[in-house]
PDB file of C-alpha atoms in Angstrom:
ATOM      1  CA  MET A 203      29.713  16.365 -32.930  1.00  0.00           C
ATOM      2  CA  GLY A 204      32.523  15.004 -30.900  1.00  0.00           C
ATOM      3  CA  PRO A 205      33.228  11.351 -30.246  1.00  0.00           C
ATOM      4  CA  ARG A 206      32.140  11.697 -26.597  1.00  0.00           C
ATOM      5  CA  PHE A 207      28.714  12.960 -27.601  1.00  0.00           C
ATOM      6  CA  LEU A 208      28.284  10.159 -30.144  1.00  0.00           C
ATOM      7  CA  LEU A 209      29.360   7.546 -27.593  1.00  0.00           C
ATOM      8  CA  THR A 210      26.926   9.003 -25.019  1.00  0.00           C
ATOM      9  CA  VAL A 211      24.014   8.864 -27.473  1.00  0.00           C
ATOM     10  CA  ILE A 212      24.778   5.270 -28.482  1.00  0.00           C
ATOM     11  CA  LEU A 213      25.204   4.170 -24.874  1.00  0.00           C
ATOM     12  CA  SER A 214      21.997   5.870 -23.715  1.00  0.00           C
ATOM     13  CA  ASP A 215      20.051   4.290 -26.597  1.00  0.00           C
ATOM     14  CA  PHE A 216      21.395   0.872 -25.613  1.00  0.00           C
ATOM     15  CA  ILE A 217      20.439   1.381 -21.954  1.00  0.00           C
ATOM     16  CA  VAL A 218      16.916   2.570 -22.821  1.00  0.00           C
ATOM     17  CA  LYS A 219      16.343  -0.408 -25.155  1.00  0.00           C
ATOM     18  CA  LYS A 220      17.494  -2.870 -22.480  1.00  0.00           C
ATOM     19  CA  LEU A 221      15.268  -1.209 -19.878  1.00  0.00           C
ATOM     20  CA  LEU A 222      12.184  -1.224 -22.101  1.00  0.00           C
ATOM     21  CA  ARG A 223      12.675  -4.907 -22.908  1.00  0.00           C
ATOM     22  CA  SER A 224      13.120  -6.002 -19.288  1.00  0.00           C
ATOM     23  CA  PRO A 225      10.130  -7.853 -17.784  1.00  0.00           C
ATOM     24  CA  GLY A 226      10.581  -6.254 -14.349  1.00  0.00           C
ATOM     25  CA  PHE A 227      10.290  -2.751 -15.739  1.00  0.00           C
ATOM     26  CA  ASN A 228       7.186  -3.689 -17.730  1.00  0.00           C
ATOM     27  CA  ARG A 229       5.541  -5.277 -14.652  1.00  0.00           C
ATOM     28  CA  GLY A 230       6.248  -2.126 -12.656  1.00  0.00           C
ATOM     29  CA  VAL A 231       4.735   0.088 -15.345  1.00  0.00           C
ATOM     30  CA  GLN A 232       1.687  -2.224 -15.558  1.00  0.00           C
ATOM     31  CA  ARG A 233       1.144  -2.019 -11.772  1.00  0.00           C
ATOM     32  CA  ILE A 234       1.327   1.761 -11.841  1.00  0.00           C
ATOM     33  CA  HIS A 235      -1.092   1.845 -14.784  1.00  0.00           C
ATOM     34  CA  ASP A 236      -3.532  -0.462 -12.963  1.00  0.00           C
ATOM     35  CA  GLN A 237      -3.434   1.688  -9.823  1.00  0.00           C
ATOM     36  CA  ILE A 238      -4.099   4.868 -11.791  1.00  0.00           C
ATOM     37  CA  GLN A 239      -6.975   3.241 -13.679  1.00  0.00           C
ATOM     38  CA  GLU A 240      -8.461   2.022 -10.381  1.00  0.00           C
ATOM     39  CA  LEU A 241      -8.237   5.505  -8.880  1.00  0.00           C
ATOM     40  CA  LYS A 242      -9.812   7.129 -11.928  1.00  0.00           C
ATOM     41  CA  TYR A 243     -12.546   4.618 -12.764  1.00  0.00           C
ATOM     42  CA  GLY A 244     -12.965   2.442  -9.672  1.00  0.00           C
ATOM     43  CA  ARG A 245     -12.389  -1.244  -9.111  1.00  0.00           C
ATOM     44  CA  ASN A 246     -12.624  -3.662 -12.046  1.00  0.00           C
ATOM     45  CA  PRO A 247     -15.544  -5.989 -11.187  1.00  0.00           C
ATOM     46  CA  HIS A 248     -13.988  -8.848 -13.179  1.00  0.00           C
ATOM     47  CA  GLU A 249     -10.803  -8.799 -11.120  1.00  0.00           C
ATOM     48  CA  PRO A 250     -10.528 -11.340  -8.269  1.00  0.00           C
ATOM     49  CA  LEU A 251     -10.686 -10.135  -4.678  1.00  0.00           C
ATOM     50  CA  ARG A 252      -7.455  -9.225  -2.956  1.00  0.00           C
ATOM     51  CA  GLN A 253      -6.176 -11.086   0.077  1.00  0.00           C
ATOM     52  CA  GLY A 254      -8.324 -10.328   3.140  1.00  0.00           C
ATOM     53  CA  GLU A 255     -10.827  -8.275   1.165  1.00  0.00           C
ATOM     54  CA  ALA A 256     -13.666 -10.800   1.406  1.00  0.00           C
ATOM     55  CA  THR A 257     -13.467 -11.016   5.215  1.00  0.00           C
ATOM     56  CA  ARG A 258     -12.855  -7.325   5.924  1.00  0.00           C
ATOM     57  CA  GLU A 259     -15.579  -5.740   8.028  1.00  0.00           C
ATOM     58  CA  GLN A 260     -17.502  -3.023   6.272  1.00  0.00           C
ATOM     59  CA  GLY A 261     -17.281   0.412   7.834  1.00  0.00           C
ATOM     60  CA  VAL A 262     -13.944  -0.259   9.552  1.00  0.00           C
ATOM     61  CA  ASP A 263     -11.483   2.545   8.968  1.00  0.00           C
ATOM     62  CA  VAL A 264      -8.540   1.098   7.054  1.00  0.00           C
ATOM     63  CA  ASN A 265      -6.355   4.071   7.962  1.00  0.00           C
ATOM     64  CA  GLY A 266      -7.199   3.854  11.669  1.00  0.00           C
ATOM     65  CA  PHE A 267      -3.626   3.179  12.682  1.00  0.00           C
ATOM     66  CA  LEU A 268      -2.263   6.033  10.563  1.00  0.00           C
ATOM     67  CA  ALA A 269      -4.829   8.454  11.969  1.00  0.00           C
ATOM     68  CA  HIS A 270      -4.026   7.399  15.532  1.00  0.00           C
ATOM     69  CA  PHE A 271      -0.278   7.616  14.835  1.00  0.00           C
ATOM     70  CA  TYR A 272      -0.695  11.104  13.353  1.00  0.00           C
ATOM     71  CA  ASP A 273      -2.683  12.219  16.412  1.00  0.00           C
ATOM     72  CA  GLU A 274      -0.003  10.881  18.743  1.00  0.00           C
ATOM     73  CA  LEU A 275       2.758  12.688  16.848  1.00  0.00           C
ATOM     74  CA  ARG A 276       0.754  15.913  16.864  1.00  0.00           C
ATOM     75  CA  ASN A 277       0.182  15.622  20.620  1.00  0.00           C
ATOM     76  CA  GLN A 278       3.873  14.936  21.209  1.00  0.00           C
ATOM     77  CA  LEU A 279       4.880  18.015  19.208  1.00  0.00           C
ATOM     78  CA  ARG A 280       2.432  20.142  21.195  1.00  0.00           C
ATOM     79  CA  GLY A 281       3.960  18.859  24.414  1.00  0.00           C
ATOM     80  CA  LYS A 282       0.777  17.097  25.519  1.00  0.00           C
ATOM     81  CA  PRO A 283       1.449  13.357  25.288  1.00  0.00           C
ATOM     82  CA  THR A 284      -1.540  11.070  25.633  1.00  0.00           C
ATOM     83  CA  ASN A 285      -2.019  10.106  29.243  1.00  0.00           C
ATOM     84  CA  THR A 286      -2.410   6.370  29.662  1.00  0.00           C
ATOM     85  CA  THR A 287      -4.376   5.397  32.749  1.00  0.00           C
ATOM     86  CA  GLN A 288      -3.310   1.768  32.653  1.00  0.00           C
ATOM     87  CA  ALA A 289      -0.486   0.696  34.904  1.00  0.00           C
ATOM     88  CA  PRO A 290       2.433  -0.915  33.112  1.00  0.00           C
ATOM     89  CA  PRO A 291       2.430  -4.725  33.247  1.00  0.00           C
ATOM     90  CA  LYS A 292       4.344  -6.160  36.162  1.00  0.00           C
ATOM     91  CA  ASP A 293       7.013  -8.706  35.547  1.00  0.00           C
ATOM     92  CA  GLN A 294       5.953 -11.998  37.117  1.00  0.00           C
ATOM     93  CA  ARG A 295       9.532 -13.257  37.393  1.00  0.00           C
ATOM     94  CA  LEU A 296      10.370 -10.676  40.040  1.00  0.00           C
ATOM     95  CA  LYS A 297       7.701 -11.963  42.438  1.00  0.00           C
ATOM     96  CA  LYS A 298       8.624 -15.024  44.511  1.00  0.00           C
TER      97      LYS A 298
END
């Protein structure tokens, strides 16, 4: 083994140890773990509600904007943009 290989191994071990000890890395791993557990097993009933979750209307599509945005992009690519029947707002400063 050459000195470059030995130096690379020592340096990579040092970097990995520093990364595993950092609180930011551990918080990120914990968030990912929590999200996976929630997807697999559902919401933890002992966990507090998230912001806005208590007042959210039931049956409202959370991805409504994304679905509408996807439809608009699809229509644009087909060459059939959505026709808006509303007139654009008039600027009140121009009238005197």
